[in-house]
mmCIF file of C-alpha atoms in Angstrom:
data_model
loop_
_atom_site.group_PDB
_atom_site.id
_atom_site.type_symbol
_atom_site.label_atom_id
_atom_site.label_comp_id
_atom_site.label_asym_id
_atom_site.label_seq_id
_atom_site.Cartn_x
_atom_site.Cartn_y
_atom_site.Cartn_z
ATOM 1 C CA MET A 1282 9.866 4.955 -12.062
ATOM 2 C CA SER A 1283 7.438 1.896 -13.702
ATOM 3 C CA ALA A 1284 10.073 -0.787 -11.748
ATOM 4 C CA LEU A 1285 9.393 0.803 -8.852
ATOM 5 C CA PHE A 1286 5.795 0.924 -8.480
ATOM 6 C CA ARG A 1287 5.422 -2.828 -10.477
ATOM 7 C CA LEU A 1288 7.388 -4.306 -7.601
ATOM 8 C CA THR A 1289 5.481 -2.359 -5.227
ATOM 9 C CA SER A 1290 2.417 -3.783 -6.556
ATOM 10 C CA ARG A 1291 4.026 -7.699 -6.351
ATOM 11 C CA ALA A 1292 5.476 -6.752 -2.729
ATOM 12 C CA VAL A 1293 1.178 -5.892 -1.871
ATOM 13 C CA ALA A 1294 -0.166 -8.790 -3.800
ATOM 14 C CA LEU A 1295 2.666 -10.848 -1.677
ATOM 15 C CA GLN A 1296 1.667 -9.209 1.482
ATOM 16 C CA ARG A 1297 -1.632 -9.245 0.883
ATOM 17 C CA SER A 1298 -1.227 -13.219 0.531
ATOM 18 C CA LEU A 1299 1.016 -13.509 3.108
ATOM 19 C CA VAL A 1300 -1.660 -11.898 5.345
ATOM 20 C CA ALA A 1301 -4.422 -14.500 4.242
ATOM 21 C CA SER A 1302 -2.451 -17.575 4.660
ATOM 22 C CA GLN A 1303 -1.590 -16.466 8.234
ATOM 23 C CA ALA A 1304 -5.252 -15.375 8.850
ATOM 24 C CA ALA A 1305 -6.461 -19.004 7.836
ATOM 25 C CA THR A 1306 -4.147 -20.880 9.455
ATOM 26 C CA LEU A 1307 -5.306 -19.065 12.844
ATOM 27 C CA ARG A 1308 -8.870 -19.493 12.189
ATOM 28 C CA ALA A 1309 -7.660 -23.065 11.719
ATOM 29 C CA SER A 1310 -5.095 -23.563 14.742
ATOM 30 C CA ARG A 1311 -8.622 -21.812 16.887
ATOM 31 C CA SER A 1312 -11.154 -23.314 16.190
ATOM 32 C CA ILE A 1313 -11.726 -25.875 18.864
ATOM 33 C CA LYS A 1314 -15.015 -27.864 18.244
ATOM 34 C CA THR A 1315 -16.797 -30.102 21.031
ATOM 35 C CA SER A 1316 -19.454 -31.490 19.578
ATOM 36 C CA PRO A 1317 -18.858 -33.327 15.559
ATOM 37 C CA LYS A 1318 -20.598 -31.385 12.683
ATOM 38 C CA LYS A 1319 -20.356 -30.977 9.096
ATOM 39 C CA ASP A 1320 -17.401 -28.525 9.149
ATOM 40 C CA GLU A 1321 -14.403 -30.324 11.114
ATOM 41 C CA THR A 1322 -12.122 -30.715 7.998
ATOM 42 C CA ILE A 1323 -9.775 -28.243 7.841
ATOM 43 C CA VAL A 1324 -8.450 -26.915 4.871
ATOM 44 C CA ALA A 1325 -5.302 -25.575 3.831
ATOM 45 C CA PRO A 1326 -4.678 -22.824 2.368
ATOM 46 C CA THR A 1327 -3.221 -22.070 -1.281
ATOM 47 C CA SER A 1328 -0.219 -20.833 -1.555
ATOM 48 C CA VAL A 1329 1.408 -18.677 -3.829
ATOM 49 C CA THR A 1330 2.850 -19.771 -6.628
ATOM 50 C CA THR A 1331 5.818 -17.850 -8.650
ATOM 51 C CA GLU A 1332 3.375 -17.604 -11.399
ATOM 52 C CA ASP A 1333 0.659 -15.532 -9.192
ATOM 53 C CA PHE A 1334 3.567 -13.574 -8.066
ATOM 54 C CA ALA A 1335 4.749 -12.795 -11.391
ATOM 55 C CA ASN A 1336 1.301 -11.688 -12.997
ATOM 56 C CA PRO A 1337 -0.466 -10.190 -10.585
ATOM 57 C CA SER A 1338 -4.840 -9.799 -11.017
ATOM 58 C CA PRO A 1339 -5.552 -6.161 -12.492
ATOM 59 C CA LYS A 1340 -8.685 -6.888 -10.160
ATOM 60 C CA ASN A 1341 -7.263 -4.287 -7.476
ATOM 61 C CA TRP A 1342 -6.014 -1.549 -9.441
ATOM 62 C CA GLN A 1343 -6.246 1.852 -8.441
ATOM 63 C CA SER A 1344 -6.283 4.706 -10.810
ATOM 64 C CA TYR A 1345 -4.309 7.789 -10.404
ATOM 65 C CA GLY A 1346 -7.219 10.692 -10.953
ATOM 66 C CA PHE A 1347 -6.092 10.261 -15.157
ATOM 67 C CA ASP A 1348 -8.392 7.628 -16.140
ATOM 68 C CA TYR A 1349 -10.622 6.371 -14.149
ATOM 69 C CA LYS A 1350 -11.274 3.082 -17.642
ATOM 70 C CA ASP A 1351 -8.226 2.182 -18.673
ATOM 71 C CA GLN A 1352 -4.775 0.938 -16.291
ATOM 72 C CA ALA A 1353 -2.005 1.618 -19.060
ATOM 73 C CA GLU A 1354 -3.413 4.707 -20.044
ATOM 74 C CA ASP A 1355 -3.667 5.929 -16.098
ATOM 75 C CA ARG A 1356 -0.349 4.813 -16.450
ATOM 76 C CA LYS A 1357 1.283 6.557 -19.681
ATOM 77 C CA ALA A 1358 -0.604 10.197 -18.404
ATOM 78 C CA THR A 1359 0.852 9.958 -14.396
ATOM 79 C CA LYS A 1360 4.038 9.758 -16.554
ATOM 80 C CA SER A 1361 3.901 12.000 -18.792
ATOM 81 C CA THR A 1362 2.562 14.312 -16.080
ATOM 82 C CA PHE A 1363 5.801 13.892 -13.716
ATOM 83 C CA PHE A 1364 7.830 13.819 -16.554
ATOM 84 C CA VAL A 1365 6.466 17.202 -17.862
ATOM 85 C CA THR A 1366 5.989 18.864 -13.576
ATOM 86 C CA VAL A 1367 9.266 17.418 -12.789
ATOM 87 C CA THR A 1368 11.807 17.411 -15.664
ATOM 88 C CA LEU A 1369 10.684 20.896 -17.554
ATOM 89 C CA CYS A 1370 9.036 22.999 -14.934
ATOM 90 C CA LEU A 1371 11.413 21.758 -11.762
ATOM 91 C CA VAL A 1372 14.508 21.040 -13.543
ATOM 92 C CA TRP A 1373 14.945 23.407 -16.369
ATOM 93 C CA GLY A 1374 12.600 26.491 -14.038
ATOM 94 C CA THR A 1375 15.631 26.623 -11.993
ATOM 95 C CA PHE A 1376 18.234 26.631 -14.544
ATOM 96 C CA TYR A 1377 16.852 29.527 -16.249
ATOM 97 C CA TRP A 1378 15.801 31.529 -13.283
ATOM 98 C CA ALA A 1379 19.378 30.686 -11.985
ATOM 99 C CA TYR A 1380 20.510 31.962 -15.292
ATOM 100 C CA LEU A 1381 17.579 34.999 -15.349
ATOM 101 C CA PRO A 1382 19.494 38.873 -15.779
ATOM 102 C CA ASP A 1383 20.212 40.782 -12.531
ATOM 103 C CA THR A 1384 17.067 42.808 -12.633
ATOM 104 C CA GLN A 1385 17.461 43.930 -8.302
ATOM 105 C CA PHE A 1386 21.094 45.328 -9.732
ATOM 106 C CA ARG A 1387 23.684 44.071 -7.005
ATOM 107 C CA ASP A 1388 26.039 43.544 -9.651
ATOM 108 C CA TRP A 1389 25.369 46.739 -11.201
ATOM 109 C CA ALA A 1390 25.934 48.173 -7.226
ATOM 110 C CA GLN A 1391 29.684 45.563 -7.119
ATOM 111 C CA ARG A 1392 31.164 46.835 -10.016
ATOM 112 C CA GLU A 1393 30.679 50.723 -9.202
ATOM 113 C CA GLY A 1394 31.982 50.360 -5.891
ATOM 114 C CA PHE A 1395 35.597 48.758 -7.081
ATOM 115 C CA LEU A 1396 35.159 51.831 -9.707
ATOM 116 C CA GLU A 1397 35.209 53.621 -7.096
ATOM 117 C CA LEU A 1398 37.668 51.949 -5.606
ATOM 118 C CA ARG A 1399 40.774 52.039 -8.081
ATOM 119 C CA ARG A 1400 39.713 55.786 -9.097
ATOM 120 C CA ARG A 1401 40.635 57.130 -5.725
ATOM 121 C CA GLU A 1402 43.187 54.911 -5.908
ATOM 122 C CA GLN A 1403 44.904 56.338 -8.817
ATOM 123 C CA ALA A 1404 44.028 59.432 -7.617
ATOM 124 C CA GLY A 1405 45.962 59.180 -4.150
ATOM 125 C CA VAL A 1406 42.946 59.793 -2.099
ATOM 126 C CA ASP A 1407 41.798 58.137 0.917
ATOM 127 C CA LEU A 1408 39.388 55.571 -0.346
ATOM 128 C CA VAL A 1409 36.515 56.774 2.318
ATOM 129 C CA SER A 1410 36.443 60.533 3.120
ATOM 130 C CA PRO A 1411 37.219 61.129 7.215
ATOM 131 C CA ASP A 1412 34.854 64.156 7.019
ATOM 132 C CA TYR A 1413 32.257 61.326 5.492
ATOM 133 C CA VAL A 1414 30.377 62.357 8.339
ATOM 134 C CA ASP A 1415 30.352 65.258 10.273
ATOM 135 C CA PRO A 1416 32.496 64.909 13.450
ATOM 136 C CA ALA A 1417 29.661 67.568 15.097
ATOM 137 C CA SER A 1418 26.888 65.430 14.673
ATOM 138 C CA ILE A 1419 28.028 62.667 16.070
ATOM 139 C CA SER A 1420 27.593 62.789 19.967
ATOM 140 C CA LEU A 1421 30.198 60.564 22.094
ATOM 141 C CA PRO A 1422 29.792 59.510 25.664
ATOM 142 C CA SER A 1423 32.234 61.193 27.817
ATOM 143 C CA ASP A 1424 35.091 59.460 29.880
ATOM 144 C CA ASP A 1425 32.931 59.849 32.952
ATOM 145 C CA ASP A 1426 30.558 57.966 31.484
ATOM 146 C CA LEU A 1427 32.413 55.243 30.114
ATOM 147 C CA ALA A 1428 34.391 54.524 33.504
ATOM 148 C CA ASP A 1429 35.633 51.498 33.559
ATOM 149 C CA THR A 1430 34.240 50.122 30.080
ATOM 150 C CA GLU A 1431 36.891 48.164 28.177
ATOM 151 C CA ILE A 1432 36.928 49.753 24.756
ATOM 152 C CA ILE A 1433 38.050 47.212 21.537
ATOM 153 C CA ILE A 1434 38.667 48.834 18.767
#
């Protein structure tokens, strides 16, 4: 993670220096002067060396909000906070939540259903009683109401 931050800050520094050099080049090439003045000479922009790229200056340091005065303490607090948040809370919290006991008794209901099916099979009784619902309480449409409706069973 820290390598990503370093790479990003170096890339931003390189991008800023390239933009600055392009802007200076554009300003230098666009200035057309018709009268002799003191600033007729054009100064070439300084190029970025490998030392500048390898050691970016911390003058544009932005705090992550943990320590506004010390960059090292700010980075250390940021990394430890993200470690605790991601690793301990998200990873271990999800692991703990996934292996909690069954508080809704879903597994219990399924076990009871299997036990009841086994008991009925051993007793030789129907698995589901045909009189589970009283047939007199069910109102079915007549054959005239159904007419040509296809009935799929």
